[in-house]
Amino acid sequence: MTGRLSQKWFDAIANGTKTVEGRMEGNKTWQVGDKVIFSCDDQHLTVEITYVRPYSTIADMVAAEGAVHLTPGHTPEESEDIYARIYAPCKDGKKRIVAYGLRLITK
């Protein structure tokens, strides 16, 4: 299992501040216990999926999971905007978004 991240979010997972990753339903089908290798350029880290929680909208996900865990250093409103730029269909509920709990295994 693999996933790509921008440098900012890769670093946040590596330093332990980002503990939840949101993905549009259908893009990834990770399950609890899966090991996922995230990459950014030539860097890689491995996480274990600790939970899978689907939400109807991005706002629902941010409210339940917390911006501090999804987008460290950003307000809930900024977190919603960040995810909406990536996953526009999830903003208004046309597609569901899934929150994946992350536990860092290796950097």
Backbone atoms as SQL, in Angstrom:
CREATE TABLE atoms (id INTEGER PRIMARY KEY, chain TEXT, resi INTEGER, resn TEXT, atom TEXT, x REAL, y REAL, z REAL);
INSERT INTO atoms VALUES
  (1, 'A', 1, 'MET', 'N', 0.843, -1.169, 0.000),
  (2, 'A', 1, 'MET', 'CA', 0.000, 0.000, 0.000),
  (3, 'A', 1, 'MET', 'C', 0.897, 1.244, 0.000),
  (4, 'A', 2, 'THR', 'N', 0.524, 2.204, -0.806),
  (5, 'A', 2, 'THR', 'CA', 1.328, 3.417, -0.913),
  (6, 'A', 2, 'THR', 'C', 0.448, 4.652, -0.946),
  (7, 'A', 3, 'GLY', 'N', 1.066, 5.799, -0.716),
  (8, 'A', 3, 'GLY', 'CA', 0.415, 7.094, -0.811),
  (9, 'A', 3, 'GLY', 'C', 1.464, 8.165, -1.013),
  (10, 'A', 4, 'ARG', 'N', 1.065, 9.233, -1.671),
  (11, 'A', 4, 'ARG', 'CA', 1.985, 10.363, -1.890),
  (12, 'A', 4, 'ARG', 'C', 1.526, 11.545, -1.059),
  (13, 'A', 5, 'LEU', 'N', 2.504, 12.318, -0.595),
  (14, 'A', 5, 'LEU', 'CA', 2.224, 13.502, 0.217),
  (15, 'A', 5, 'LEU', 'C', 3.126, 14.642, -0.212),
  (16, 'A', 6, 'SER', 'N', 2.656, 15.863, 0.017),
  (17, 'A', 6, 'SER', 'CA', 3.533, 17.018, -0.163),
  (18, 'A', 6, 'SER', 'C', 4.523, 17.048, 1.005),
  (19, 'A', 7, 'GLN', 'N', 5.588, 17.792, 0.850),
  (20, 'A', 7, 'GLN', 'CA', 6.643, 17.839, 1.866),
  (21, 'A', 7, 'GLN', 'C', 6.109, 18.257, 3.237),
  (22, 'A', 8, 'LYS', 'N', 5.227, 19.244, 3.244),
  (23, 'A', 8, 'LYS', 'CA', 4.685, 19.750, 4.512),
  (24, 'A', 8, 'LYS', 'C', 3.994, 18.646, 5.306),
  (25, 'A', 9, 'TRP', 'N', 3.142, 17.869, 4.651),
  (26, 'A', 9, 'TRP', 'CA', 2.385, 16.836, 5.366),
  (27, 'A', 9, 'TRP', 'C', 3.235, 15.600, 5.630),
  (28, 'A', 10, 'PHE', 'N', 4.173, 15.312, 4.752),
  (29, 'A', 10, 'PHE', 'CA', 5.124, 14.231, 5.000),
  (30, 'A', 10, 'PHE', 'C', 5.900, 14.523, 6.285),
  (31, 'A', 11, 'ASP', 'N', 6.429, 15.751, 6.394),
  (32, 'A', 11, 'ASP', 'CA', 7.190, 16.138, 7.585),
  (33, 'A', 11, 'ASP', 'C', 6.331, 16.090, 8.843),
  (34, 'A', 12, 'ALA', 'N', 5.060, 16.494, 8.725),
  (35, 'A', 12, 'ALA', 'CA', 4.164, 16.499, 9.893),
  (36, 'A', 12, 'ALA', 'C', 3.889, 15.076, 10.391),
  (37, 'A', 13, 'ILE', 'N', 3.771, 14.122, 9.477),
  (38, 'A', 13, 'ILE', 'CA', 3.612, 12.728, 9.900),
  (39, 'A', 13, 'ILE', 'C', 4.917, 12.228, 10.518),
  (40, 'A', 14, 'ALA', 'N', 6.038, 12.555, 9.887),
  (41, 'A', 14, 'ALA', 'CA', 7.345, 12.105, 10.384),
  (42, 'A', 14, 'ALA', 'C', 7.637, 12.625, 11.784),
  (43, 'A', 15, 'ASN', 'N', 7.208, 13.866, 12.082),
  (44, 'A', 15, 'ASN', 'CA', 7.499, 14.410, 13.417),
  (45, 'A', 15, 'ASN', 'C', 6.374, 14.154, 14.419),
  (46, 'A', 16, 'GLY', 'N', 5.340, 13.434, 13.982),
  (47, 'A', 16, 'GLY', 'CA', 4.290, 13.005, 14.896),
  (48, 'A', 16, 'GLY', 'C', 3.169, 13.987, 15.128),
  (49, 'A', 17, 'THR', 'N', 3.142, 15.116, 14.422),
  (50, 'A', 17, 'THR', 'CA', 2.072, 16.089, 14.649),
  (51, 'A', 17, 'THR', 'C', 0.830, 15.820, 13.812),
  (52, 'A', 18, 'LYS', 'N', 0.975, 15.167, 12.679),
  (53, 'A', 18, 'LYS', 'CA', -0.182, 14.790, 11.844),
  (54, 'A', 18, 'LYS', 'C', -0.453, 13.310, 12.086),
  (55, 'A', 19, 'THR', 'N', -1.591, 13.022, 12.712),
  (56, 'A', 19, 'THR', 'CA', -1.912, 11.646, 13.077),
  (57, 'A', 19, 'THR', 'C', -3.149, 11.114, 12.357),
  (58, 'A', 20, 'VAL', 'N', -3.729, 11.943, 11.483),
  (59, 'A', 20, 'VAL', 'CA', -4.902, 11.541, 10.711),
  (60, 'A', 20, 'VAL', 'C', -4.716, 12.018, 9.275),
  (61, 'A', 21, 'GLU', 'N', -5.004, 11.136, 8.330),
  (62, 'A', 21, 'GLU', 'CA', -4.954, 11.479, 6.905),
  (63, 'A', 21, 'GLU', 'C', -6.350, 11.330, 6.322),
  (64, 'A', 22, 'GLY', 'N', -6.812, 12.338, 5.613),
  (65, 'A', 22, 'GLY', 'CA', -8.110, 12.273, 4.940),
  (66, 'A', 22, 'GLY', 'C', -7.925, 11.975, 3.462),
  (67, 'A', 23, 'ARG', 'N', -8.735, 11.068, 2.945),
  (68, 'A', 23, 'ARG', 'CA', -8.706, 10.717, 1.524),
  (69, 'A', 23, 'ARG', 'C', -10.143, 10.548, 1.038),
  (70, 'A', 24, 'MET', 'N', -10.380, 10.901, -0.227),
  (71, 'A', 24, 'MET', 'CA', -11.705, 10.741, -0.797),
  (72, 'A', 24, 'MET', 'C', -12.023, 9.256, -0.911),
  (73, 'A', 25, 'GLU', 'N', -13.234, 8.898, -0.513),
  (74, 'A', 25, 'GLU', 'CA', -13.656, 7.503, -0.580),
  (75, 'A', 25, 'GLU', 'C', -13.520, 6.996, -2.006),
  (76, 'A', 26, 'GLY', 'N', -12.975, 5.816, -2.141),
  (77, 'A', 26, 'GLY', 'CA', -12.779, 5.233, -3.456),
  (78, 'A', 26, 'GLY', 'C', -11.374, 5.422, -3.987),
  (79, 'A', 27, 'ASN', 'N', -10.671, 6.469, -3.523),
  (80, 'A', 27, 'ASN', 'CA', -9.291, 6.690, -3.967),
  (81, 'A', 27, 'ASN', 'C', -8.351, 5.665, -3.353),
  (82, 'A', 28, 'LYS', 'N', -8.540, 5.375, -2.107),
  (83, 'A', 28, 'LYS', 'CA', -7.727, 4.389, -1.388),
  (84, 'A', 28, 'LYS', 'C', -8.681, 3.495, -0.608),
  (85, 'A', 29, 'THR', 'N', -8.299, 2.273, -0.413),
  (86, 'A', 29, 'THR', 'CA', -9.128, 1.339, 0.349),
  (87, 'A', 29, 'THR', 'C', -8.310, 0.729, 1.477),
  (88, 'A', 30, 'TRP', 'N', -7.667, 1.568, 2.246),
  (89, 'A', 30, 'TRP', 'CA', -6.872, 1.081, 3.359),
  (90, 'A', 30, 'TRP', 'C', -7.788, 0.576, 4.460),
  (91, 'A', 31, 'GLN', 'N', -7.305, -0.436, 5.169),
  (92, 'A', 31, 'GLN', 'CA', -8.050, -1.047, 6.276),
  (93, 'A', 31, 'GLN', 'C', -7.209, -0.970, 7.552),
  (94, 'A', 32, 'VAL', 'N', -7.854, -1.123, 8.689),
  (95, 'A', 32, 'VAL', 'CA', -7.146, -1.142, 9.967),
  (96, 'A', 32, 'VAL', 'C', -6.087, -2.237, 9.917),
  (97, 'A', 33, 'GLY', 'N', -4.882, -1.887, 10.328),
  (98, 'A', 33, 'GLY', 'CA', -3.765, -2.824, 10.342),
  (99, 'A', 33, 'GLY', 'C', -2.888, -2.751, 9.102),
  (100, 'A', 34, 'ASP', 'N', -3.388, -2.135, 8.016),
  (101, 'A', 34, 'ASP', 'CA', -2.569, -2.002, 6.806),
  (102, 'A', 34, 'ASP', 'C', -1.335, -1.160, 7.095),
  (103, 'A', 35, 'LYS', 'N', -0.238, -1.539, 6.458),
  (104, 'A', 35, 'LYS', 'CA', 0.988, -0.740, 6.484),
  (105, 'A', 35, 'LYS', 'C', 1.014, 0.061, 5.185),
  (106, 'A', 36, 'VAL', 'N', 1.151, 1.375, 5.309),
  (107, 'A', 36, 'VAL', 'CA', 1.159, 2.256, 4.140),
  (108, 'A', 36, 'VAL', 'C', 2.503, 2.962, 4.080),
  (109, 'A', 37, 'ILE', 'N', 3.109, 2.949, 2.916),
  (110, 'A', 37, 'ILE', 'CA', 4.368, 3.659, 2.696),
  (111, 'A', 37, 'ILE', 'C', 4.033, 4.965, 1.994),
  (112, 'A', 38, 'PHE', 'N', 4.231, 6.066, 2.717),
  (113, 'A', 38, 'PHE', 'CA', 4.039, 7.391, 2.136),
  (114, 'A', 38, 'PHE', 'C', 5.360, 7.863, 1.560),
  (115, 'A', 39, 'SER', 'N', 5.280, 8.538, 0.424),
  (116, 'A', 39, 'SER', 'CA', 6.486, 9.065, -0.202),
  (117, 'A', 39, 'SER', 'C', 6.328, 10.546, -0.517),
  (118, 'A', 40, 'CYS', 'N', 7.475, 11.198, -0.551),
  (119, 'A', 40, 'CYS', 'CA', 7.591, 12.589, -0.975),
  (120, 'A', 40, 'CYS', 'C', 8.964, 12.693, -1.625),
  (121, 'A', 41, 'ASP', 'N', 8.968, 12.878, -2.925),
  (122, 'A', 41, 'ASP', 'CA', 10.215, 12.851, -3.697),
  (123, 'A', 41, 'ASP', 'C', 10.929, 11.523, -3.419),
  (124, 'A', 42, 'ASP', 'N', 12.162, 11.572, -2.895),
  (125, 'A', 42, 'ASP', 'CA', 12.891, 10.326, -2.645),
  (126, 'A', 42, 'ASP', 'C', 12.848, 9.899, -1.173),
  (127, 'A', 43, 'GLN', 'N', 11.951, 10.499, -0.386),
  (128, 'A', 43, 'GLN', 'CA', 11.805, 10.151, 1.025),
  (129, 'A', 43, 'GLN', 'C', 10.610, 9.211, 1.197),
  (130, 'A', 44, 'HIS', 'N', 10.717, 8.332, 2.205),
  (131, 'A', 44, 'HIS', 'CA', 9.638, 7.383, 2.472),
  (132, 'A', 44, 'HIS', 'C', 9.478, 7.214, 3.974),
  (133, 'A', 45, 'LEU', 'N', 8.251, 6.969, 4.396),
  (134, 'A', 45, 'LEU', 'CA', 7.987, 6.585, 5.780),
  (135, 'A', 45, 'LEU', 'C', 6.843, 5.589, 5.769),
  (136, 'A', 46, 'THR', 'N', 6.781, 4.779, 6.813),
  (137, 'A', 46, 'THR', 'CA', 5.752, 3.746, 6.906),
  (138, 'A', 46, 'THR', 'C', 4.878, 4.016, 8.116),
  (139, 'A', 47, 'VAL', 'N', 3.569, 3.912, 7.902),
  (140, 'A', 47, 'VAL', 'CA', 2.602, 4.056, 8.984),
  (141, 'A', 47, 'VAL', 'C', 1.703, 2.834, 9.016),
  (142, 'A', 48, 'GLU', 'N', 1.066, 2.633, 10.150),
  (143, 'A', 48, 'GLU', 'CA', 0.033, 1.620, 10.269),
  (144, 'A', 48, 'GLU', 'C', -1.301, 2.342, 10.389),
  (145, 'A', 49, 'ILE', 'N', -2.316, 1.847, 9.707),
  (146, 'A', 49, 'ILE', 'CA', -3.659, 2.410, 9.801),
  (147, 'A', 49, 'ILE', 'C', -4.286, 1.886, 11.093),
  (148, 'A', 50, 'THR', 'N', -4.666, 2.813, 11.981),
  (149, 'A', 50, 'THR', 'CA', -5.206, 2.432, 13.284),
  (150, 'A', 50, 'THR', 'C', -6.730, 2.490, 13.329),
  (151, 'A', 51, 'TYR', 'N', -7.341, 3.280, 12.456),
  (152, 'A', 51, 'TYR', 'CA', -8.798, 3.303, 12.334),
  (153, 'A', 51, 'TYR', 'C', -9.192, 3.879, 10.987),
  (154, 'A', 52, 'VAL', 'N', -10.430, 3.592, 10.592),
  (155, 'A', 52, 'VAL', 'CA', -10.999, 4.074, 9.337),
  (156, 'A', 52, 'VAL', 'C', -12.375, 4.641, 9.668),
  (157, 'A', 53, 'ARG', 'N', -12.580, 5.953, 9.404),
  (158, 'A', 53, 'ARG', 'CA', -13.856, 6.591, 9.723),
  (159, 'A', 53, 'ARG', 'C', -14.354, 7.396, 8.522),
  (160, 'A', 54, 'PRO', 'N', -15.429, 6.961, 7.887),
  (161, 'A', 54, 'PRO', 'CA', -15.982, 7.735, 6.767),
  (162, 'A', 54, 'PRO', 'C', -16.858, 8.887, 7.266),
  (163, 'A', 55, 'TYR', 'N', -16.837, 9.978, 6.519),
  (164, 'A', 55, 'TYR', 'CA', -17.654, 11.155, 6.833),
  (165, 'A', 55, 'TYR', 'C', -18.367, 11.625, 5.577),
  (166, 'A', 56, 'SER', 'N', -19.529, 12.238, 5.767),
  (167, 'A', 56, 'SER', 'CA', -20.314, 12.743, 4.641),
  (168, 'A', 56, 'SER', 'C', -19.682, 13.959, 3.992),
  (169, 'A', 57, 'THR', 'N', -19.044, 14.812, 4.803),
  (170, 'A', 57, 'THR', 'CA', -18.431, 16.030, 4.276),
  (171, 'A', 57, 'THR', 'C', -17.086, 16.280, 4.948),
  (172, 'A', 58, 'ILE', 'N', -16.313, 17.157, 4.343),
  (173, 'A', 58, 'ILE', 'CA', -15.029, 17.572, 4.924),
  (174, 'A', 58, 'ILE', 'C', -15.266, 18.249, 6.264),
  (175, 'A', 59, 'ALA', 'N', -16.292, 19.100, 6.336),
  (176, 'A', 59, 'ALA', 'CA', -16.582, 19.801, 7.598),
  (177, 'A', 59, 'ALA', 'C', -16.861, 18.813, 8.723),
  (178, 'A', 60, 'ASP', 'N', -17.598, 17.739, 8.411),
  (179, 'A', 60, 'ASP', 'CA', -17.868, 16.717, 9.426),
  (180, 'A', 60, 'ASP', 'C', -16.580, 16.060, 9.902),
  (181, 'A', 61, 'MET', 'N', -15.679, 15.761, 8.958),
  (182, 'A', 61, 'MET', 'CA', -14.412, 15.123, 9.311),
  (183, 'A', 61, 'MET', 'C', -13.573, 16.047, 10.194),
  (184, 'A', 62, 'VAL', 'N', -13.446, 17.297, 9.800),
  (185, 'A', 62, 'VAL', 'CA', -12.627, 18.240, 10.570),
  (186, 'A', 62, 'VAL', 'C', -13.205, 18.434, 11.965),
  (187, 'A', 63, 'ALA', 'N', -14.531, 18.534, 12.060),
  (188, 'A', 63, 'ALA', 'CA', -15.170, 18.713, 13.373),
  (189, 'A', 63, 'ALA', 'C', -14.913, 17.506, 14.285),
  (190, 'A', 64, 'ALA', 'N', -14.987, 16.315, 13.724),
  (191, 'A', 64, 'ALA', 'CA', -14.829, 15.102, 14.536),
  (192, 'A', 64, 'ALA', 'C', -13.370, 14.771, 14.839),
  (193, 'A', 65, 'GLU', 'N', -12.501, 14.907, 13.850),
  (194, 'A', 65, 'GLU', 'CA', -11.099, 14.492, 14.003),
  (195, 'A', 65, 'GLU', 'C', -10.211, 15.597, 14.564),
  (196, 'A', 66, 'GLY', 'N', -10.556, 16.839, 14.273),
  (197, 'A', 66, 'GLY', 'CA', -9.774, 17.982, 14.745),
  (198, 'A', 66, 'GLY', 'C', -8.708, 18.413, 13.759),
  (199, 'A', 67, 'ALA', 'N', -8.700, 19.707, 13.466),
  (200, 'A', 67, 'ALA', 'CA', -7.702, 20.257, 12.544),
  (201, 'A', 67, 'ALA', 'C', -6.291, 19.994, 13.049),
  (202, 'A', 68, 'VAL', 'N', -6.107, 19.989, 14.349),
  (203, 'A', 68, 'VAL', 'CA', -4.780, 19.778, 14.925),
  (204, 'A', 68, 'VAL', 'C', -4.196, 18.424, 14.517),
  (205, 'A', 69, 'HIS', 'N', -5.049, 17.443, 14.264),
  (206, 'A', 69, 'HIS', 'CA', -4.583, 16.108, 13.872),
  (207, 'A', 69, 'HIS', 'C', -4.495, 15.937, 12.357),
  (208, 'A', 70, 'LEU', 'N', -5.337, 16.675, 11.626),
  (209, 'A', 70, 'LEU', 'CA', -5.380, 16.582, 10.166),
  (210, 'A', 70, 'LEU', 'C', -4.396, 17.527, 9.494),
  (211, 'A', 71, 'THR', 'N', -4.369, 18.764, 9.969),
  (212, 'A', 71, 'THR', 'CA', -3.550, 19.818, 9.356),
  (213, 'A', 71, 'THR', 'C', -2.907, 20.649, 10.464),
  (214, 'A', 72, 'PRO', 'N', -1.924, 20.091, 11.161),
  (215, 'A', 72, 'PRO', 'CA', -1.312, 20.786, 12.297),
  (216, 'A', 72, 'PRO', 'C', -0.899, 22.212, 11.932),
  (217, 'A', 73, 'GLY', 'N', -1.209, 23.136, 12.850),
  (218, 'A', 73, 'GLY', 'CA', -0.853, 24.532, 12.637),
  (219, 'A', 73, 'GLY', 'C', -1.910, 25.340, 11.909),
  (220, 'A', 74, 'HIS', 'N', -3.032, 24.697, 11.576),
  (221, 'A', 74, 'HIS', 'CA', -4.098, 25.381, 10.855),
  (222, 'A', 74, 'HIS', 'C', -5.395, 25.361, 11.655),
  (223, 'A', 75, 'THR', 'N', -6.228, 26.374, 11.437),
  (224, 'A', 75, 'THR', 'CA', -7.539, 26.434, 12.072),
  (225, 'A', 75, 'THR', 'C', -8.470, 25.428, 11.403),
  (226, 'A', 76, 'PRO', 'N', -9.602, 25.142, 12.024),
  (227, 'A', 76, 'PRO', 'CA', -10.567, 24.257, 11.374),
  (228, 'A', 76, 'PRO', 'C', -11.014, 24.782, 10.001),
  (229, 'A', 77, 'GLU', 'N', -11.223, 26.076, 9.890),
  (230, 'A', 77, 'GLU', 'CA', -11.635, 26.651, 8.605),
  (231, 'A', 77, 'GLU', 'C', -10.548, 26.464, 7.550),
  (232, 'A', 78, 'GLU', 'N', -9.298, 26.687, 7.939),
  (233, 'A', 78, 'GLU', 'CA', -8.187, 26.485, 7.008),
  (234, 'A', 78, 'GLU', 'C', -8.066, 25.010, 6.624),
  (235, 'A', 79, 'SER', 'N', -8.275, 24.132, 7.594),
  (236, 'A', 79, 'SER', 'CA', -8.215, 22.697, 7.331),
  (237, 'A', 79, 'SER', 'C', -9.269, 22.298, 6.300),
  (238, 'A', 80, 'GLU', 'N', -10.479, 22.815, 6.466),
  (239, 'A', 80, 'GLU', 'CA', -11.545, 22.526, 5.501),
  (240, 'A', 80, 'GLU', 'C', -11.154, 23.021, 4.110),
  (241, 'A', 81, 'ASP', 'N', -10.584, 24.221, 4.036),
  (242, 'A', 81, 'ASP', 'CA', -10.166, 24.775, 2.739),
  (243, 'A', 81, 'ASP', 'C', -9.058, 23.941, 2.101),
  (244, 'A', 82, 'ILE', 'N', -8.106, 23.493, 2.906),
  (245, 'A', 82, 'ILE', 'CA', -6.993, 22.675, 2.395),
  (246, 'A', 82, 'ILE', 'C', -7.543, 21.396, 1.763),
  (247, 'A', 83, 'TYR', 'N', -8.425, 20.707, 2.489),
  (248, 'A', 83, 'TYR', 'CA', -8.987, 19.468, 1.958),
  (249, 'A', 83, 'TYR', 'C', -9.923, 19.729, 0.783),
  (250, 'A', 84, 'ALA', 'N', -10.668, 20.826, 0.807),
  (251, 'A', 84, 'ALA', 'CA', -11.592, 21.136, -0.294),
  (252, 'A', 84, 'ALA', 'C', -10.841, 21.407, -1.594),
  (253, 'A', 85, 'ARG', 'N', -9.651, 21.991, -1.504),
  (254, 'A', 85, 'ARG', 'CA', -8.850, 22.227, -2.720),
  (255, 'A', 85, 'ARG', 'C', -8.410, 20.908, -3.351),
  (256, 'A', 86, 'ILE', 'N', -8.182, 19.909, -2.526),
  (257, 'A', 86, 'ILE', 'CA', -7.723, 18.607, -3.022),
  (258, 'A', 86, 'ILE', 'C', -8.905, 17.729, -3.426),
  (259, 'A', 87, 'TYR', 'N', -9.934, 17.723, -2.601),
  (260, 'A', 87, 'TYR', 'CA', -11.081, 16.829, -2.786),
  (261, 'A', 87, 'TYR', 'C', -12.379, 17.623, -2.860),
  (262, 'A', 88, 'ALA', 'N', -12.537, 18.440, -3.883),
  (263, 'A', 88, 'ALA', 'CA', -13.714, 19.300, -4.036),
  (264, 'A', 88, 'ALA', 'C', -15.044, 18.547, -3.933),
  (265, 'A', 89, 'PRO', 'N', -15.187, 17.340, -4.507),
  (266, 'A', 89, 'PRO', 'CA', -16.483, 16.644, -4.411),
  (267, 'A', 89, 'PRO', 'C', -16.893, 16.297, -2.977),
  (268, 'A', 90, 'CYS', 'N', -15.946, 16.296, -2.052),
  (269, 'A', 90, 'CYS', 'CA', -16.253, 15.949, -0.659),
  (270, 'A', 90, 'CYS', 'C', -16.761, 17.146, 0.134),
  (271, 'A', 91, 'LYS', 'N', -16.555, 18.341, -0.387),
  (272, 'A', 91, 'LYS', 'CA', -16.938, 19.538, 0.366),
  (273, 'A', 91, 'LYS', 'C', -18.441, 19.595, 0.581),
  (274, 'A', 92, 'ASP', 'N', -19.197, 19.306, -0.453),
  (275, 'A', 92, 'ASP', 'CA', -20.657, 19.414, -0.355),
  (276, 'A', 92, 'ASP', 'C', -21.355, 18.064, -0.258),
  (277, 'A', 93, 'GLY', 'N', -20.589, 17.009, -0.020),
  (278, 'A', 93, 'GLY', 'CA', -21.181, 15.704, 0.194),
  (279, 'A', 93, 'GLY', 'C', -21.460, 14.892, -1.060),
  (280, 'A', 94, 'LYS', 'N', -20.972, 15.325, -2.219),
  (281, 'A', 94, 'LYS', 'CA', -21.163, 14.518, -3.435),
  (282, 'A', 94, 'LYS', 'C', -20.395, 13.205, -3.336),
  (283, 'A', 95, 'LYS', 'N', -19.275, 13.246, -2.644),
  (284, 'A', 95, 'LYS', 'CA', -18.479, 12.040, -2.348),
  (285, 'A', 95, 'LYS', 'C', -18.128, 12.099, -0.874),
  (286, 'A', 96, 'ARG', 'N', -17.973, 10.925, -0.263),
  (287, 'A', 96, 'ARG', 'CA', -17.583, 10.897, 1.148),
  (288, 'A', 96, 'ARG', 'C', -16.073, 10.995, 1.272),
  (289, 'A', 97, 'ILE', 'N', -15.648, 11.462, 2.433),
  (290, 'A', 97, 'ILE', 'CA', -14.220, 11.520, 2.747),
  (291, 'A', 97, 'ILE', 'C', -13.972, 10.580, 3.923),
  (292, 'A', 98, 'VAL', 'N', -12.813, 9.954, 3.922),
  (293, 'A', 98, 'VAL', 'CA', -12.481, 8.963, 4.946),
  (294, 'A', 98, 'VAL', 'C', -11.269, 9.441, 5.736),
  (295, 'A', 99, 'ALA', 'N', -11.378, 9.391, 7.054),
  (296, 'A', 99, 'ALA', 'CA', -10.252, 9.715, 7.933),
  (297, 'A', 99, 'ALA', 'C', -9.570, 8.417, 8.331),
  (298, 'A', 100, 'TYR', 'N', -8.251, 8.399, 8.145),
  (299, 'A', 100, 'TYR', 'CA', -7.440, 7.236, 8.512),
  (300, 'A', 100, 'TYR', 'C', -6.529, 7.613, 9.666),
  (301, 'A', 101, 'GLY', 'N', -6.639, 6.894, 10.781),
  (302, 'A', 101, 'GLY', 'CA', -5.733, 7.094, 11.897),
  (303, 'A', 101, 'GLY', 'C', -4.371, 6.528, 11.538),
  (304, 'A', 102, 'LEU', 'N', -3.314, 7.253, 11.885),
  (305, 'A', 102, 'LEU', 'CA', -1.957, 6.863, 11.524),
  (306, 'A', 102, 'LEU', 'C', -1.082, 6.637, 12.747),
  (307, 'A', 103, 'ARG', 'N', -0.300, 5.577, 12.706),
  (308, 'A', 103, 'ARG', 'CA', 0.738, 5.344, 13.722),
  (309, 'A', 103, 'ARG', 'C', 2.038, 5.167, 12.960),
  (310, 'A', 104, 'LEU', 'N', 2.987, 6.067, 13.219),
  (311, 'A', 104, 'LEU', 'CA', 4.271, 6.026, 12.538),
  (312, 'A', 104, 'LEU', 'C', 5.055, 4.783, 12.949),
  (313, 'A', 105, 'ILE', 'N', 5.539, 4.050, 11.956),
  (314, 'A', 105, 'ILE', 'CA', 6.347, 2.855, 12.217),
  (315, 'A', 105, 'ILE', 'C', 7.819, 3.157, 11.954),
  (316, 'A', 106, 'THR', 'N', 8.120, 3.662, 10.751),
  (317, 'A', 106, 'THR', 'CA', 9.510, 3.993, 10.422),
  (318, 'A', 106, 'THR', 'C', 9.579, 5.296, 9.645),
  (319, 'A', 107, 'LYS', 'N', 10.682, 5.998, 9.848),
  (320, 'A', 107, 'LYS', 'CA', 10.941, 7.241, 9.098),
  (321, 'A', 107, 'LYS', 'C', 11.896, 6.959, 7.976);
